[in-house]
XYZ file of C-alpha atoms in Angstrom:
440
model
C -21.846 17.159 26.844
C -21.408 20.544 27.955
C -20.807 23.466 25.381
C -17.078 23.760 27.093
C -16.681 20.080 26.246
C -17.860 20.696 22.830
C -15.288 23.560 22.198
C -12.234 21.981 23.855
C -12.863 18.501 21.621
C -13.221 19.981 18.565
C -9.820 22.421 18.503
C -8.487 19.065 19.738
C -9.867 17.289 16.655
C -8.820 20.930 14.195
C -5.355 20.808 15.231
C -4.677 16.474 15.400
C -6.419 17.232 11.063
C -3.918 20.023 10.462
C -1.145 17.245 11.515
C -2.325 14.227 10.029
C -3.871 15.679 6.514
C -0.130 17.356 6.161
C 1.455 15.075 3.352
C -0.917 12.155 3.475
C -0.412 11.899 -0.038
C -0.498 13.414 -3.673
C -3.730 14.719 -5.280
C -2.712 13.277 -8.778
C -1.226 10.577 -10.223
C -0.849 9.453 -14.248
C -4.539 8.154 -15.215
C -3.902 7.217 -18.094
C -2.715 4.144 -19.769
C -1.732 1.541 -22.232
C -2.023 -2.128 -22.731
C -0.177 -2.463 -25.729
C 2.099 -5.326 -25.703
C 5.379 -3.400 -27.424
C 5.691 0.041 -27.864
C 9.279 1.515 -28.907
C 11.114 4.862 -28.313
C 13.809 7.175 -29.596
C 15.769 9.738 -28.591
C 17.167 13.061 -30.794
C 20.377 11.839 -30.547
C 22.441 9.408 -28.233
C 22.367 10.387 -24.786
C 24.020 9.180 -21.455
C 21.156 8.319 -18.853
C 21.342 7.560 -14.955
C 17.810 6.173 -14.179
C 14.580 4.791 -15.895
C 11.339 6.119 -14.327
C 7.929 4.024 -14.518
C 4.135 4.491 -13.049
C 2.323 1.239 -13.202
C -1.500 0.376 -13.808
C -3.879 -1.861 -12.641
C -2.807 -4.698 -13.364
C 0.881 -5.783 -13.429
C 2.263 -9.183 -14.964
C 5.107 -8.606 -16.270
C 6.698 -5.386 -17.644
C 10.248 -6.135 -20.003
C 11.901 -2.742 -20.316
C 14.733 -3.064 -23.412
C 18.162 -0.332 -23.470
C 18.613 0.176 -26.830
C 22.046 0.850 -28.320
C 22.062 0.681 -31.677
C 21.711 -2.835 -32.603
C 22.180 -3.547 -28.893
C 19.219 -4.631 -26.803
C 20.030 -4.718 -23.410
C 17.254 -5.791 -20.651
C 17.210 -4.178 -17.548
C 17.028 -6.262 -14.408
C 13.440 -4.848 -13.030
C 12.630 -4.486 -9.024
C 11.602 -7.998 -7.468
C 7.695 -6.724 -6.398
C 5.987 -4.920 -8.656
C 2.800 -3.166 -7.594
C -0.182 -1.800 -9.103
C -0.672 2.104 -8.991
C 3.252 2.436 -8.303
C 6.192 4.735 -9.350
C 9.581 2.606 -9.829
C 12.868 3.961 -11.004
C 16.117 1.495 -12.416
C 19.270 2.952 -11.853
C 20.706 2.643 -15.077
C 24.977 4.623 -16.441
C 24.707 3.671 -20.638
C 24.519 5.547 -23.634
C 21.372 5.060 -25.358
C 19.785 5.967 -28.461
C 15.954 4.710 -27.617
C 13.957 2.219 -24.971
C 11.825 -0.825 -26.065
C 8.917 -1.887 -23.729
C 7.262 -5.384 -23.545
C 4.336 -6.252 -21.545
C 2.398 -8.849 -20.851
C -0.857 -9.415 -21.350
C -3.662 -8.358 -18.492
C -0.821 -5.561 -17.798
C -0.933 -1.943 -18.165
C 1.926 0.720 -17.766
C 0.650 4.622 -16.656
C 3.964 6.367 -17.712
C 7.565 6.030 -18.439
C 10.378 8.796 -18.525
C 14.669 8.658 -18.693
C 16.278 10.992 -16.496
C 20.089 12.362 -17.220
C 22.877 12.577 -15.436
C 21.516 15.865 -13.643
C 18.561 13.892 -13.128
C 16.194 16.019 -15.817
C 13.909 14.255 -17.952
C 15.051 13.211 -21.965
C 12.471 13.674 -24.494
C 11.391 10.077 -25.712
C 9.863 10.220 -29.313
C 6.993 7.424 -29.179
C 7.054 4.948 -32.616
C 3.323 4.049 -31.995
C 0.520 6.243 -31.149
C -0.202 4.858 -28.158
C 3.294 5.170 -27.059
C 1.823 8.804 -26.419
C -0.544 7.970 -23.445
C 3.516 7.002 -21.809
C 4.665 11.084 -22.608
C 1.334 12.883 -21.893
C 1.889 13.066 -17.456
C 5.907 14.037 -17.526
C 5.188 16.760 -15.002
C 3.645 14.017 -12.382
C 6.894 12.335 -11.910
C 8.090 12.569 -8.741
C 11.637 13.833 -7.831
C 11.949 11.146 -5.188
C 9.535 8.410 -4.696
C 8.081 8.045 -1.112
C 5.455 7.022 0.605
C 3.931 10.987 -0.616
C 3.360 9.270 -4.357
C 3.483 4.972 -3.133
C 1.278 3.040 -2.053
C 3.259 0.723 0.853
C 2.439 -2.039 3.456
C -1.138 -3.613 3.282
C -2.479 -0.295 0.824
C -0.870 -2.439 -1.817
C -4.057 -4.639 -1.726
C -6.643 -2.526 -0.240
C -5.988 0.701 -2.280
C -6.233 -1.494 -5.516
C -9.373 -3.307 -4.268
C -11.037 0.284 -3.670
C -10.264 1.470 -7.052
C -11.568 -2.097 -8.468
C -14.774 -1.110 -6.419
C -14.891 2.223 -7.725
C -14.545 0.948 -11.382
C -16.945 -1.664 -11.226
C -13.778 -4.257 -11.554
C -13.684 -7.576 -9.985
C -12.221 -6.737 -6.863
C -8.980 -8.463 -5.746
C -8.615 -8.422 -2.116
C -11.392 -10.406 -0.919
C -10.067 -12.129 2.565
C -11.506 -9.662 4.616
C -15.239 -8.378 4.273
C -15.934 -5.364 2.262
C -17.131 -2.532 3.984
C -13.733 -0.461 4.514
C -12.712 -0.647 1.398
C -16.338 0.427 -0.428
C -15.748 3.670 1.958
C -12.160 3.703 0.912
C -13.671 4.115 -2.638
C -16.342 7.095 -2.233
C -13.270 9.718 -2.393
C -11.595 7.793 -5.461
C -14.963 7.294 -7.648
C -15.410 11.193 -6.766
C -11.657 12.415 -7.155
C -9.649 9.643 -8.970
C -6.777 7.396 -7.887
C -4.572 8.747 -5.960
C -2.339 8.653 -2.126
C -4.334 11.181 -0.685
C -7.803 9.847 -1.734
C -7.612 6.281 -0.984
C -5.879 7.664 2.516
C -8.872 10.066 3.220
C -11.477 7.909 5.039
C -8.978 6.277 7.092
C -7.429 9.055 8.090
C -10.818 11.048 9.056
C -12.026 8.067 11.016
C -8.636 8.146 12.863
C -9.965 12.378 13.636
C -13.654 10.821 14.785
C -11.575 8.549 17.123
C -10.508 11.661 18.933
C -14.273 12.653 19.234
C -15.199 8.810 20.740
C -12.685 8.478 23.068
C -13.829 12.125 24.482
C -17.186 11.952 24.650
C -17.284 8.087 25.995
C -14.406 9.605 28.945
C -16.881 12.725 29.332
C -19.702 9.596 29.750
C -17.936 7.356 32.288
C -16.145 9.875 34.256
C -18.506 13.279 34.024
C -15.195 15.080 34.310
C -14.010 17.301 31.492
C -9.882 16.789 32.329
C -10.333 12.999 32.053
C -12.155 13.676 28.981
C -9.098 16.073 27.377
C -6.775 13.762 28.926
C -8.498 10.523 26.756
C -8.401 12.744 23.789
C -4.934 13.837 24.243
C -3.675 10.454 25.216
C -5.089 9.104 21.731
C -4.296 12.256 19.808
C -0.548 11.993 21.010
C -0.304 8.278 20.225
C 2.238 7.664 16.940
C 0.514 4.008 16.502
C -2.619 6.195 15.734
C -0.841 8.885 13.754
C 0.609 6.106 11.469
C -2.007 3.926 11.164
C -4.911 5.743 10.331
C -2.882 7.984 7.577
C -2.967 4.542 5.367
C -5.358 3.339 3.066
C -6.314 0.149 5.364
C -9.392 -1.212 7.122
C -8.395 -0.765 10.073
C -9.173 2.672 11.443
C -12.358 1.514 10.645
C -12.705 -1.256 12.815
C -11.422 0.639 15.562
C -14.201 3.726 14.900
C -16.649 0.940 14.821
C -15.790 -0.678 17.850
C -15.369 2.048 19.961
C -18.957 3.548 19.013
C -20.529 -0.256 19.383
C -19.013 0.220 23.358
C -20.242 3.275 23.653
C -23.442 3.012 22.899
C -23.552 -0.411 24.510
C -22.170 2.125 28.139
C -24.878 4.424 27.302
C -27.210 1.605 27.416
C -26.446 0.087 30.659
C -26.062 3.063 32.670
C -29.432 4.819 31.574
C -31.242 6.040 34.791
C -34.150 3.498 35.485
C -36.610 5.963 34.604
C -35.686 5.868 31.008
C -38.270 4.726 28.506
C -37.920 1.449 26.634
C -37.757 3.031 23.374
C -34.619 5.031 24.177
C -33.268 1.488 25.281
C -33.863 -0.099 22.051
C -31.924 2.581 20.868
C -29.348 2.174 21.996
C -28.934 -1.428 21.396
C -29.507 -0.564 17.943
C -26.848 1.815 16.943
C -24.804 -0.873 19.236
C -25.954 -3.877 16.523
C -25.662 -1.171 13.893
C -21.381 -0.388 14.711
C -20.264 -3.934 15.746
C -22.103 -5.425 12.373
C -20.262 -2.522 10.598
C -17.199 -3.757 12.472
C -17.604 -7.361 11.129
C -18.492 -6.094 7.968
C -14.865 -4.595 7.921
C -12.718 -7.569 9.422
C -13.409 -10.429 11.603
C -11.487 -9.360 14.538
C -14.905 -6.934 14.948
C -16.279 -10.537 16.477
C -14.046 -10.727 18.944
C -15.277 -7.147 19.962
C -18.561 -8.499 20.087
C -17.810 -11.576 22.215
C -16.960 -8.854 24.640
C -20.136 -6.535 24.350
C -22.041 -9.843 25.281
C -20.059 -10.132 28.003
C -21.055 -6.697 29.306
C -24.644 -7.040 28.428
C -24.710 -10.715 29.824
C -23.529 -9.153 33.519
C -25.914 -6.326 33.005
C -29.177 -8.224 32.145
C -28.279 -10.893 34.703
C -27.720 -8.328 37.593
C -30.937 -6.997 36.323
C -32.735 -9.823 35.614
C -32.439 -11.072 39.433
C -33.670 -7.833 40.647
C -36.348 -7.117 38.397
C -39.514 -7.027 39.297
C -41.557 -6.807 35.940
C -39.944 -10.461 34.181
C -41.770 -9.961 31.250
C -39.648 -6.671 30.230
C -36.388 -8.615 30.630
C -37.538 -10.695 28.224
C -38.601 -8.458 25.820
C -35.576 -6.645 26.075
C -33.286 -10.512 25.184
C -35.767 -10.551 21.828
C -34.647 -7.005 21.218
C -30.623 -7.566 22.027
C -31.402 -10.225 19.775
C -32.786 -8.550 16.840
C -30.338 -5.652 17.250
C -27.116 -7.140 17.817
C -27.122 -10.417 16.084
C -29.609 -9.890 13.110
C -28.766 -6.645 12.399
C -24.990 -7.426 12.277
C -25.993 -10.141 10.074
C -27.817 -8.414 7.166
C -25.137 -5.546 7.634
C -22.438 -8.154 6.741
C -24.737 -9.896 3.787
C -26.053 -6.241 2.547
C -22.054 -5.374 1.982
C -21.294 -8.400 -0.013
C -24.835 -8.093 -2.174
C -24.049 -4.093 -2.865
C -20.600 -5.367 -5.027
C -20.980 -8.822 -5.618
C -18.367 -9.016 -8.392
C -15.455 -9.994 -6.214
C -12.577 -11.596 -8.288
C -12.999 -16.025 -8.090
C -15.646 -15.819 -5.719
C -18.861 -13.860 -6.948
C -21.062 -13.021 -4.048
C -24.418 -12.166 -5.852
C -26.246 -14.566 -4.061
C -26.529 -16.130 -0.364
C -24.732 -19.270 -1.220
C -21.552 -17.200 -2.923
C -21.477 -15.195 0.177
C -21.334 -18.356 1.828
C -18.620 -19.726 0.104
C -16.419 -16.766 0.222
C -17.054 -16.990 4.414
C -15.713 -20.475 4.127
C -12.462 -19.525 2.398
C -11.599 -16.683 4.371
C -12.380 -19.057 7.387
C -9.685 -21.313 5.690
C -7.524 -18.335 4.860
C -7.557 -17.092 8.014
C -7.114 -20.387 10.085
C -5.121 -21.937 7.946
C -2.363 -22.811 10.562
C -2.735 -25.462 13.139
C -5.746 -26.176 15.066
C -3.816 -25.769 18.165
C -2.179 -22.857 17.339
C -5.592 -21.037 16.076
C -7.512 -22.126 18.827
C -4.067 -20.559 21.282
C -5.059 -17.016 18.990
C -8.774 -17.357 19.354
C -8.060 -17.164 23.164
C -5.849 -14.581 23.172
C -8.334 -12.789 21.213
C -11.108 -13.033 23.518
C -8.977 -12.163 26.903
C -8.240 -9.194 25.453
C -11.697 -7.993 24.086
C -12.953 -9.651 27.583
C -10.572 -7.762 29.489
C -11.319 -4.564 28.051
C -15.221 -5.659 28.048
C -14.859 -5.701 32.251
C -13.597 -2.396 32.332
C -16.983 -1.009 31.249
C -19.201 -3.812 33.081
C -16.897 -3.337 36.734
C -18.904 -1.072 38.443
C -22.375 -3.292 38.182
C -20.314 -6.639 39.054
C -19.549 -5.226 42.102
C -22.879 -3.543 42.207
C -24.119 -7.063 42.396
C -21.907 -9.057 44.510
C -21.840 -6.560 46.820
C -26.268 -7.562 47.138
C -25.553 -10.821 46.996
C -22.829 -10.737 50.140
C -24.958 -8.775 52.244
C -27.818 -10.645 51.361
C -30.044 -7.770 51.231
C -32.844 -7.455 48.887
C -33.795 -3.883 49.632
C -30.529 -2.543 48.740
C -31.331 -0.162 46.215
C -28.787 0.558 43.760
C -29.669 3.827 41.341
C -28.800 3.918 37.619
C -25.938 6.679 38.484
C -23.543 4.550 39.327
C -24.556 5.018 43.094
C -25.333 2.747 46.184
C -28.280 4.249 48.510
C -29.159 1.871 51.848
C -32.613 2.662 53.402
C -33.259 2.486 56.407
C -34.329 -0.759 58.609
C -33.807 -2.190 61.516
C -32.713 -5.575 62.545
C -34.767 -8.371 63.727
């Protein structure tokens, strides 16, 4: 790229982070907390209260919250889905004189307050000392509870698992492979648990998308406004706002998919004077991104069902044209190596780096292999039918957006084979150049 191209992507790339790192989420939430199966509370003196604030740990059973009015106990009803990591509030209009909390075991509570009827907080005395660790975060509780301080949609299981991965607990999301959610957990071993830092690497991969898509535009069309208009086109998208500003796997999978067809592009339209070695580089850093795409969820294989497609065009046109045979074949036992072996010990490597996933322990080859089978069961648990009907919908659209990128050198090569002209010479730039001849 050019320096202008340089410039213009990355004040396209400062302004989209400005945006998207605006609210992502809190910097701190209660960290600390209490297993203790009852703890009790009191107030000064009777008081009239209009909600009952709670932050929830990492694990949640069951949580009993008890009104207490003299010799009254009154249970309040509790939401229907609890989650770990959580802020919930009851609506509650009583006159109380203290709170009683039951949990169950394996559950742990972060924080608990009772809010007036002008919504501030009531001082709760704690009857045991650990009733303390409840009253020592009062200024973290939020004044409304959004997506700012929740966790919501699939972060309820990924956030958790990243935190479990930080912590060195047996992680509890395990039906997708583990590499998103290991990155997810770099920011929260460093920083703690919180929105904004199990949000983080999703949300810069969703900036590095920006870069991609501008420098793979700046690749195909050598055109800086097609380049700014890619960018723009992805930087102005909402799906992408939303969806990378979560704590889920899949900006990931995206970033890794989009560099695997990149670098599989730069690969196939080197100029034939490039050395070998540069080609086996870029096959590498190909195998390299679609085994980190795998590693993050198994749609990354439906990517790669397309990248063979592209290279399978490419070595065939090649292939028939070629004069030295013996390269071609050196280069299959490369693609090989890079781009199915690679990918392979990627996946394994990410399962043998935290093997203490919850039920199915992967320190080993043969608990890796019997995690793959569950997912597999997990994930195509519906009719055969139906999952096959999926598969293929799968691979038409990775295929169709495969062809996109391996056009150019299908017609390259039907155009030879109409004309039936061997010495048709077709450069590496994309360009058709007919010598000279006359007929017979």
């Amino acid at each position: 790229m050019k320096k202008k191209d340089i410039i213009i992507v990355c004040i396209i790339m400062l302004l989209y982070s400005l945006l998207s790192f605006w609210r992502l989420g809190s910097f701190k939430e209660p960290n600390t907390f209490t297993e203790t199966r009852e703890l009790n509370f009191q107030l000064d003196t009777k008081q009239q209260i209009s909600k009952v604030v709670f932050f929830t740990g990492h694990e949640v059973k069951q949580i009993q919250i008890y009104l207490l009015m003299g010799e009254e106990e009154v249970l309040l009803p509790m939401p229907t889905d609890i989650y770990v990591f959580n802020w919930y509030e009851i609506g509650v209009n009583a006159e109380i004189d203290g709170l009683k909390i039951e949990l169950a075991e394996e559950t742990s509570l972060g924080e608990i307050a009772v809010l007036n009827q002008e919504e501030n907080i009531i001082d709760l005395i704690p009857l045991e000392t650990e009733g303390k660790l409840l009253q020592d975060e009062q200024y973290l509780i939020p004044e409304e509870i959004t997506y700012y301080h929740n966790a919501y949609f699939d972060e309820i299981y990924f956030a958790r698992t990243a935190y479990e991965y930080a912590n060195d607990l047996p992680a509890y999301e395990w039906t997708h492979p583990p590499l998103a959610k290991l990155l997810m957990a770099i920011p929260v071993k460093l920083f703690g648990m919180a929105p904004f830092y199990y949000r983080l690497m999703g949300n810069i991969a969703g900036i590095l998308m920006i870069f991609v898509i501008y420098i793979f535009a700046n690749k195909m069309f050598k055109n800086t406004k097609y380049s700014v208009l890619a960018a723009l086109m992805m930087t102005l998208d909402n799906f992408h706002f939303a969806q990378t500003r979560m704590g889920t796997t899949d900006s990931f999978l995206v970033l890794f998919i989009m560099l695997s067809y990149y670098f599989m592009y730069c690969y196939i339209t080197l100029p034939k004077e490039a050395t070998n070695k540069k080609r086996y580089i870029m096959l590498l850093f190909t195998g390299v991104f679609i085994g980190c795409a795998i590693s993050t969820k198994w749609t990354g294989l439906f990517a790669g069902m397309g990248l063979a497609i592209v290279f399978l065009v490419y070595f065939l046109y090649d292939f028939i044209w070629a004069k030295q045979r013996k390269e071609q074949f050196k280069t299959i036992l490369i693609c090989f190596l890079t781009c199915i072996i690679i990918p392979i010990l990627i996946y394994i490597s990410c399962y043998l780096f935290f093997p203490n996933i919850q039920y199915f322990p992967t320190k080993d080859l043969s608990g890796i292999i019997t995690i793959t089978k569950e997912m597999y069961r997990i994930s195509f648990s519906i009719s055969r039918a139906t999952s096959l009907l999926l598969c293929l919908v799968y691979m038409a659209t990775y295929a169709k957006t495969s062809m996109v990128c391996c056009n150019i050198f299908c017609r390259r090569t039907i155009y030879n084979f109409w004309n039936r002209k061997s010495c048709y010479l077709v450069d590496r730039n994309n360009k058709f150049s007919i010598p000279n001849h006359t007929s017979n």
